[in-house]
Amino acid sequence: MRIITGKYKGRHFDIPRTFKARPTTDFAKENIFNVLNGYVDYEDTRALDLFAGTGSITLELLSRGCPQVVSVELDRDHARFIEQCIAKIGDPGASHTLIRGDVFRYVRTFRPQDPNPNRPAFDLIFADPPYQLPALPTIPDLIFQHGLLAPDGLLVFEHGARNDFTDHPRFLEHRVYGSVNFTLFR
């Protein structure tokens, strides 16, 4: 796994062979981030990486200058790997919070209206659930229902080819890179 661009460009991280999760391919990741460059000013973006897996997207967001990135990952080994990658970067200015827990519980309990200024809604949410997850089609609506996305925010949803969100009221655009599908919502 490597970081495509930004201040950590070219850094490599070896993913243990025992991992169930695989990072978004470099080809797909580079292309979707090229699309996002037209929508996002990373230096002013509070980002959320749901189903963080190997942390590939988290690292890319930090490398591009996001001042705050929150990652949610259930698997203990994957969460530990993300922590190790963040430590290897060795940037004390990188503001990263790792939540080891269930994404659905996190979404259901998120309250952006809480008086805590550290919990405002996110400007950018990247969600990459397992493609076989039965609840996958419900995730965009859950994110919107629970107020995780800021009013002008962007949701990037990675999914397999069998899912189609073009009729969703918040649909923005759909991109395909090889076998990887991304739907953007606003």
Coordinates of N, CA and C in Angstrom, one line a residue:
M1 N 0.9 -1.2 0.0 CA 0.0 0.0 0.0 C 0.9 1.2 0.0
R2 N 0.6 2.2 -0.9 CA 1.4 3.4 -0.9 C 0.5 4.6 -0.9
I3 N 1.1 5.7 -0.5 CA 0.4 7.0 -0.5 C 0.7 7.7 -1.8
I4 N -0.3 8.1 -2.5 CA -0.2 8.6 -3.9 C 0.4 10.0 -4.0
T5 N -0.1 10.9 -3.2 CA 0.5 12.3 -3.3 C 0.4 13.0 -2.0
G6 N 0.9 14.2 -1.9 CA 0.8 15.0 -0.7 C 2.2 14.9 0.0
K7 N 2.2 15.4 1.3 CA 3.4 15.5 2.0 C 4.0 14.1 2.4
Y8 N 3.2 13.0 2.3 CA 3.8 11.7 2.6 C 3.9 10.9 1.3
K9 N 3.9 11.5 0.2 CA 3.9 10.9 -1.1 C 5.0 9.8 -1.2
G10 N 4.6 8.6 -1.7 CA 5.5 7.6 -2.0 C 5.8 6.7 -0.8
R11 N 5.3 7.0 0.4 CA 5.5 6.1 1.5 C 4.8 4.8 1.3
H12 N 5.5 3.7 1.6 CA 4.9 2.4 1.5 C 4.7 1.7 2.8
F13 N 3.6 0.9 2.9 CA 3.3 0.2 4.1 C 2.9 -1.2 3.7
D14 N 3.6 -2.2 4.3 CA 3.4 -3.6 4.0 C 2.2 -4.1 4.8
I15 N 1.2 -4.6 4.1 CA -0.1 -5.1 4.7 C 0.2 -6.6 5.0
P16 N -0.1 -7.0 6.2 CA 0.0 -8.4 6.6 C -0.9 -9.3 5.6
R17 N -0.3 -10.4 5.2 CA -1.1 -11.3 4.3 C -2.3 -11.9 5.0
T18 N -2.4 -11.8 6.3 CA -3.5 -12.4 7.0 C -4.8 -11.5 7.0
F19 N -4.6 -10.3 6.5 CA -5.7 -9.3 6.5 C -6.8 -9.7 5.6
K20 N -8.0 -9.5 6.1 CA -9.2 -9.7 5.2 C -9.4 -8.5 4.3
A21 N -9.2 -7.3 4.8 CA -9.4 -6.1 4.0 C -8.2 -5.9 3.1
R22 N -8.5 -5.3 1.9 CA -7.5 -4.9 1.0 C -7.7 -3.4 0.7
P23 N -6.6 -2.7 0.5 CA -6.8 -1.2 0.3 C -7.4 -1.0 -1.1
T24 N -8.1 0.1 -1.3 CA -8.5 0.5 -2.6 C -7.3 0.5 -3.5
T25 N -7.4 0.0 -4.7 CA -6.3 0.0 -5.6 C -5.7 1.3 -5.9
D26 N -4.4 1.4 -6.1 CA -3.8 2.7 -6.4 C -4.4 3.4 -7.6
F27 N -4.8 2.6 -8.6 CA -5.4 3.1 -9.8 C -6.8 3.8 -9.5
A28 N -7.6 3.1 -8.7 CA -8.9 3.7 -8.3 C -8.7 4.8 -7.4
K29 N -7.8 4.7 -6.4 CA -7.6 5.7 -5.4 C -7.1 7.0 -6.1
E30 N -6.1 6.9 -7.0 CA -5.6 8.1 -7.7 C -6.7 8.8 -8.5
N31 N -7.5 8.0 -9.2 CA -8.5 8.6 -10.0 C -9.6 9.3 -9.2
I32 N -10.1 8.6 -8.1 CA -11.2 9.2 -7.3 C -10.6 10.5 -6.6
F33 N -9.4 10.5 -6.2 CA -8.8 11.7 -5.6 C -8.7 12.8 -6.6
N34 N -8.4 12.5 -7.9 CA -8.3 13.5 -8.9 C -9.7 14.1 -9.1
V35 N -10.8 13.3 -9.0 CA -12.1 13.9 -9.1 C -12.4 14.8 -7.9
L36 N -12.0 14.3 -6.7 CA -12.3 15.0 -5.5 C -11.6 16.4 -5.4
N37 N -10.4 16.5 -6.1 CA -9.7 17.8 -6.2 C -10.6 18.9 -6.7
G38 N -11.6 18.6 -7.5 CA -12.5 19.6 -8.0 C -13.6 20.0 -7.0
Y39 N -13.8 19.2 -6.0 CA -14.8 19.4 -5.0 C -14.3 19.9 -3.6
V40 N -13.1 19.5 -3.3 CA -12.6 19.6 -1.9 C -11.3 20.4 -1.7
D41 N -11.3 21.3 -0.8 CA -10.1 22.0 -0.3 C -9.7 21.2 0.9
Y42 N -8.7 20.3 0.8 CA -8.4 19.4 1.9 C -7.9 20.2 3.1
E43 N -7.3 21.3 3.0 CA -6.7 22.0 4.1 C -7.8 22.6 5.0
D44 N -9.1 22.7 4.5 CA -10.2 23.1 5.3 C -11.2 22.0 5.5
T45 N -10.8 20.8 5.4 CA -11.7 19.7 5.4 C -11.6 18.8 6.7
R46 N -12.7 18.6 7.4 CA -12.7 17.6 8.4 C -13.3 16.3 7.8
A47 N -12.5 15.2 7.9 CA -12.9 14.0 7.1 C -13.1 12.8 8.0
L48 N -14.0 12.0 7.5 CA -14.3 10.7 8.2 C -14.1 9.6 7.3
D49 N -13.4 8.5 7.7 CA -13.1 7.3 6.9 C -13.9 6.2 7.6
L50 N -15.0 5.8 7.0 CA -15.8 4.7 7.6 C -15.4 3.4 7.0
F51 N -15.3 2.3 7.8 CA -14.8 1.0 7.3 C -13.4 1.2 6.9
A52 N -12.5 1.8 7.7 CA -11.2 2.2 7.4 C -10.3 1.1 6.9
G53 N -10.5 -0.1 7.3 CA -9.7 -1.2 6.7 C -8.2 -1.1 7.0
T54 N -7.5 -0.9 6.0 CA -6.0 -0.8 6.1 C -5.6 0.7 6.4
G55 N -6.5 1.6 6.3 CA -6.1 3.0 6.6 C -5.6 3.7 5.4
S56 N -5.7 3.1 4.2 CA -5.2 3.7 3.0 C -5.8 5.1 2.7
I57 N -7.1 5.2 2.8 CA -7.8 6.5 2.6 C -7.4 7.5 3.7
T58 N -7.4 7.1 4.9 CA -7.0 7.9 6.0 C -5.7 8.5 5.8
L59 N -4.7 7.7 5.4 CA -3.3 8.2 5.1 C -3.3 9.2 4.0
E60 N -4.1 8.9 2.9 CA -4.1 9.8 1.8 C -4.7 11.1 2.2
L61 N -5.8 11.1 3.0 CA -6.4 12.4 3.4 C -5.4 13.2 4.3
L62 N -4.7 12.5 5.2 CA -3.7 13.2 6.0 C -2.6 13.8 5.2
S63 N -2.1 13.0 4.2 CA -1.1 13.4 3.3 C -1.4 14.7 2.5
R64 N -2.7 14.8 2.2 CA -3.2 15.9 1.4 C -3.5 17.1 2.2
G65 N -3.3 17.0 3.5 CA -3.5 18.2 4.4 C -4.7 18.4 5.2
C66 N -5.6 17.3 5.2 CA -6.8 17.4 6.1 C -6.4 17.7 7.5
P67 N -6.9 18.7 8.1 CA -6.5 19.1 9.5 C -7.0 18.1 10.5
Q68 N -8.1 17.3 10.2 CA -8.6 16.4 11.1 C -9.2 15.2 10.4
V69 N -8.8 14.0 10.7 CA -9.3 12.8 10.1 C -9.7 11.8 11.2
V70 N -11.0 11.3 11.1 CA -11.5 10.3 12.1 C -11.6 9.0 11.3
S71 N -11.1 7.9 11.8 CA -11.2 6.6 11.1 C -12.0 5.7 12.1
V72 N -13.0 5.0 11.5 CA -13.7 4.0 12.2 C -13.5 2.6 11.6
E73 N -13.0 1.7 12.5 CA -12.7 0.4 12.0 C -13.0 -0.6 13.2
L74 N -13.7 -1.7 12.8 CA -14.1 -2.6 13.8 C -13.0 -3.7 14.2
D75 N -12.3 -4.1 13.1 CA -11.3 -5.2 13.3 C -10.1 -4.7 14.1
R76 N -9.8 -5.5 15.2 CA -8.7 -5.1 16.1 C -7.4 -5.0 15.4
D77 N -7.1 -6.0 14.6 CA -5.8 -6.1 13.9 C -5.7 -4.9 12.9
H78 N -6.7 -4.7 12.2 CA -6.7 -3.6 11.2 C -6.5 -2.2 11.9
A79 N -7.2 -2.1 13.0 CA -7.1 -0.8 13.8 C -5.7 -0.6 14.3
R80 N -5.1 -1.7 14.8 CA -3.7 -1.7 15.2 C -2.7 -1.3 14.1
F81 N -3.0 -1.9 12.9 CA -2.2 -1.5 11.7 C -2.3 -0.1 11.3
I82 N -3.5 0.5 11.4 CA -3.7 1.9 11.1 C -2.9 2.7 12.1
E83 N -2.9 2.4 13.4 CA -2.2 3.1 14.4 C -0.7 3.1 14.1
Q84 N -0.2 1.9 13.7 CA 1.2 1.7 13.4 C 1.6 2.6 12.2
C85 N 0.7 2.7 11.2 CA 1.0 3.5 10.0 C 1.1 5.0 10.4
I86 N 0.2 5.4 11.2 CA 0.2 6.8 11.6 C 1.4 7.1 12.4
A87 N 1.8 6.2 13.3 CA 3.1 6.3 14.0 C 4.3 6.4 13.1
K88 N 4.3 5.6 12.1 CA 5.4 5.6 11.1 C 5.6 6.9 10.4
I89 N 4.4 7.6 10.1 CA 4.5 8.9 9.5 C 5.3 9.9 10.3
G90 N 5.1 9.7 11.7 CA 5.8 10.5 12.6 C 5.6 12.0 12.5
D91 N 4.4 12.4 12.2 CA 4.0 13.8 12.1 C 3.2 14.2 13.2
P92 N 3.7 14.9 14.2 CA 2.9 15.3 15.4 C 1.8 16.3 15.0
G93 N 1.9 16.9 13.9 CA 0.8 17.8 13.5 C -0.4 17.1 12.8
A94 N -0.2 15.8 12.5 CA -1.3 15.1 11.9 C -2.4 14.8 13.0
S95 N -3.6 15.4 12.8 CA -4.7 15.2 13.8 C -5.5 14.0 13.3
H96 N -5.3 12.9 13.9 CA -6.0 11.7 13.6 C -6.7 11.0 14.8
T97 N -7.9 10.6 14.7 CA -8.6 9.9 15.8 C -9.0 8.6 15.2
L98 N -8.6 7.5 15.9 CA -9.1 6.2 15.5 C -10.1 5.7 16.4
I99 N -11.3 5.3 15.9 CA -12.3 4.7 16.7 C -12.4 3.2 16.4
R100 N -12.1 2.4 17.3 CA -12.2 1.0 17.1 C -13.6 0.6 17.5
G101 N -14.5 0.4 16.5 CA -15.8 0.0 16.8 C -16.7 -0.2 15.6
D102 N -17.9 -0.5 15.8 CA -18.9 -0.7 14.7 C -19.3 0.6 14.1
V103 N -19.2 0.6 12.7 CA -19.6 1.8 12.0 C -21.1 2.1 12.2
F104 N -21.9 1.1 12.2 CA -23.4 1.4 12.4 C -23.7 2.0 13.7
R105 N -23.0 1.5 14.8 CA -23.2 2.1 16.1 C -22.7 3.5 16.1
Y106 N -21.5 3.8 15.5 CA -21.0 5.1 15.4 C -21.9 6.1 14.7
V107 N -22.5 5.7 13.6 CA -23.4 6.5 12.8 C -24.6 6.8 13.7
R108 N -25.2 5.8 14.3 CA -26.5 5.9 15.0 C -26.3 6.8 16.3
T109 N -25.1 6.9 16.9 CA -24.9 7.6 18.1 C -24.3 9.0 17.8
F110 N -23.9 9.3 16.6 CA -23.3 10.6 16.3 C -24.3 11.7 16.4
R111 N -23.9 12.7 17.1 CA -24.8 13.9 17.3 C -24.0 15.2 17.1
P112 N -24.1 15.7 15.8 CA -23.3 16.9 15.5 C -23.8 18.1 16.2
Q113 N -25.0 18.1 16.7 CA -25.6 19.3 17.4 C -25.2 19.3 18.9
D114 N -24.4 18.3 19.3 CA -23.9 18.4 20.7 C -23.1 19.6 20.9
P115 N -23.0 20.2 22.1 CA -22.3 21.4 22.3 C -20.8 21.2 22.2
N116 N -20.3 20.0 22.0 CA -18.9 19.7 21.9 C -18.4 20.2 20.6
P117 N -17.5 21.2 20.5 CA -17.0 21.7 19.2 C -16.2 20.7 18.4
N118 N -15.7 19.6 19.1 CA -14.9 18.6 18.5 C -15.8 17.6 17.7
R119 N -17.1 17.8 17.7 CA -18.0 16.8 17.0 C -18.9 17.5 16.0
P120 N -18.4 18.4 15.2 CA -19.2 19.0 14.2 C -19.4 17.9 13.1
A121 N -20.3 18.2 12.2 CA -20.5 17.3 11.0 C -19.2 17.3 10.2
F122 N -19.1 16.3 9.3 CA -17.9 16.2 8.5 C -18.1 16.8 7.1
D123 N -17.0 17.4 6.6 CA -17.0 18.0 5.3 C -16.9 16.9 4.2
L124 N -16.1 15.9 4.5 CA -15.9 14.8 3.6 C -16.0 13.4 4.3
I125 N -16.8 12.6 3.8 CA -17.0 11.2 4.3 C -16.6 10.2 3.2
F126 N -15.7 9.3 3.5 CA -15.4 8.3 2.6 C -15.8 7.0 3.3
A127 N -16.7 6.2 2.6 CA -17.2 4.9 3.2 C -16.9 3.8 2.2
D128 N -16.2 2.8 2.7 CA -15.8 1.7 1.8 C -16.2 0.4 2.6
P129 N -17.5 0.1 2.6 CA -17.9 -1.1 3.3 C -17.5 -2.4 2.5
P130 N -17.5 -3.5 3.2 CA -17.3 -4.8 2.4 C -18.5 -4.9 1.4
Y131 N -18.1 -5.2 0.2 CA -19.1 -5.3 -0.9 C -20.2 -6.2 -0.7
Q132 N -20.0 -7.3 0.1 CA -21.0 -8.3 0.4 C -21.9 -8.0 1.6
L133 N -21.7 -6.8 2.2 CA -22.4 -6.5 3.4 C -23.9 -6.3 3.1
P134 N -24.8 -7.1 3.7 CA -26.2 -7.0 3.4 C -26.8 -5.5 3.6
A135 N -26.3 -4.8 4.6 CA -26.8 -3.5 4.9 C -26.1 -2.4 4.0
L136 N -25.3 -2.7 3.1 CA -24.6 -1.8 2.3 C -25.5 -0.7 1.6
P137 N -26.6 -1.1 1.0 CA -27.5 -0.1 0.4 C -28.1 1.0 1.3
T138 N -28.1 0.7 2.6 CA -28.7 1.6 3.6 C -27.7 2.7 4.1
I139 N -26.4 2.5 3.8 CA -25.4 3.3 4.5 C -25.6 4.8 4.1
P140 N -25.7 5.2 2.8 CA -25.9 6.6 2.5 C -27.0 7.2 3.3
D141 N -28.2 6.6 3.3 CA -29.3 7.2 4.0 C -29.1 7.3 5.5
L142 N -28.4 6.3 6.1 CA -28.1 6.4 7.5 C -27.2 7.6 7.8
I143 N -26.2 7.8 6.9 CA -25.3 9.0 7.1 C -26.0 10.3 7.1
F144 N -27.0 10.4 6.1 CA -27.8 11.6 6.0 C -28.8 11.8 7.1
Q145 N -29.4 10.7 7.5 CA -30.4 10.7 8.6 C -29.8 11.1 9.9
H146 N -28.6 10.8 10.2 CA -27.9 11.0 11.5 C -27.0 12.3 11.4
G147 N -27.1 13.0 10.3 CA -26.4 14.3 10.3 C -24.9 14.3 10.3
L148 N -24.3 13.2 9.8 CA -22.8 13.2 9.8 C -22.2 14.1 8.8
L149 N -22.9 14.4 7.7 CA -22.3 15.2 6.6 C -22.7 16.7 6.8
A150 N -21.8 17.5 6.7 CA -22.0 19.0 6.8 C -22.9 19.4 5.6
P151 N -23.6 20.5 5.7 CA -24.5 20.9 4.6 C -23.9 20.9 3.2
D152 N -22.7 21.4 3.0 CA -22.1 21.4 1.7 C -21.1 20.3 1.6
G153 N -21.2 19.3 2.5 CA -20.2 18.2 2.5 C -20.4 17.2 1.3
L154 N -19.4 16.3 1.2 CA -19.4 15.3 0.1 C -19.2 13.9 0.7
L155 N -20.1 13.0 0.3 CA -20.0 11.6 0.7 C -19.4 10.8 -0.5
V156 N -18.3 10.1 -0.3 CA -17.8 9.2 -1.4 C -18.0 7.8 -0.9
F157 N -18.8 7.1 -1.7 CA -19.2 5.7 -1.3 C -18.7 4.7 -2.3
E158 N -17.8 3.9 -1.8 CA -17.2 2.8 -2.7 C -18.1 1.6 -2.5
H159 N -18.4 1.0 -3.7 CA -19.2 -0.2 -3.7 C -19.0 -1.0 -5.0
G160 N -19.6 -2.2 -5.0 CA -19.5 -3.1 -6.2 C -20.5 -2.7 -7.3
A161 N -20.3 -3.3 -8.4 CA -21.1 -3.0 -9.6 C -22.6 -3.3 -9.4
R162 N -23.0 -4.1 -8.5 CA -24.4 -4.5 -8.4 C -25.3 -3.4 -7.7
N163 N -24.6 -2.4 -7.1 CA -25.4 -1.4 -6.5 C -25.5 -0.2 -7.4
D164 N -26.7 0.4 -7.4 CA -26.9 1.6 -8.2 C -27.6 2.7 -7.4
F165 N -27.0 3.8 -7.3 CA -27.6 4.9 -6.4 C -28.0 6.1 -7.3
T166 N -28.1 6.0 -8.6 CA -28.3 7.1 -9.4 C -29.7 7.8 -9.2
D167 N -30.6 7.0 -8.6 CA -32.0 7.6 -8.3 C -32.0 8.2 -6.9
H168 N -31.0 8.1 -6.1 CA -31.0 8.7 -4.8 C -31.1 10.2 -4.9
P169 N -31.9 10.8 -4.0 CA -32.1 12.3 -4.1 C -30.8 13.1 -3.8
R170 N -29.8 12.5 -3.2 CA -28.6 13.3 -2.9 C -27.5 12.9 -3.9
F171 N -27.8 12.1 -4.9 CA -26.8 11.6 -5.9 C -26.1 12.8 -6.6
L172 N -24.8 12.7 -6.8 CA -24.1 13.7 -7.5 C -23.4 13.2 -8.7
E173 N -22.7 12.1 -8.6 CA -22.1 11.5 -9.8 C -21.6 10.1 -9.4
H174 N -21.4 9.3 -10.5 CA -20.9 7.9 -10.4 C -19.6 7.7 -11.2
R175 N -18.6 7.1 -10.6 CA -17.4 6.8 -11.4 C -17.0 5.3 -11.2
V176 N -16.5 4.8 -12.3 CA -16.0 3.4 -12.3 C -14.6 3.3 -12.7
Y177 N -13.8 2.6 -11.9 CA -12.3 2.4 -12.2 C -12.1 0.9 -12.0
G178 N -12.0 0.2 -13.1 CA -11.9 -1.2 -13.1 C -13.1 -1.8 -12.5
S179 N -12.9 -2.6 -11.4 CA -14.1 -3.2 -10.7 C -14.6 -2.4 -9.5
V180 N -14.0 -1.2 -9.4 CA -14.3 -0.3 -8.2 C -15.3 0.8 -8.7
N181 N -16.4 0.9 -8.0 CA -17.4 1.9 -8.2 C -17.4 2.9 -7.1
F182 N -17.5 4.2 -7.4 CA -17.6 5.2 -6.5 C -18.9 6.0 -6.8
T183 N -19.7 6.2 -5.8 CA -20.9 7.1 -6.0 C -20.6 8.3 -5.1
L184 N -20.8 9.5 -5.6 CA -20.6 10.7 -4.8 C -22.0 11.3 -4.5
F185 N -22.2 11.7 -3.3 CA -23.5 12.3 -2.8 C -23.1 13.7 -2.2
R186 N -24.1 14.5 -2.3 CA -24.0 15.8 -1.7 C -25.2 16.1 -0.8

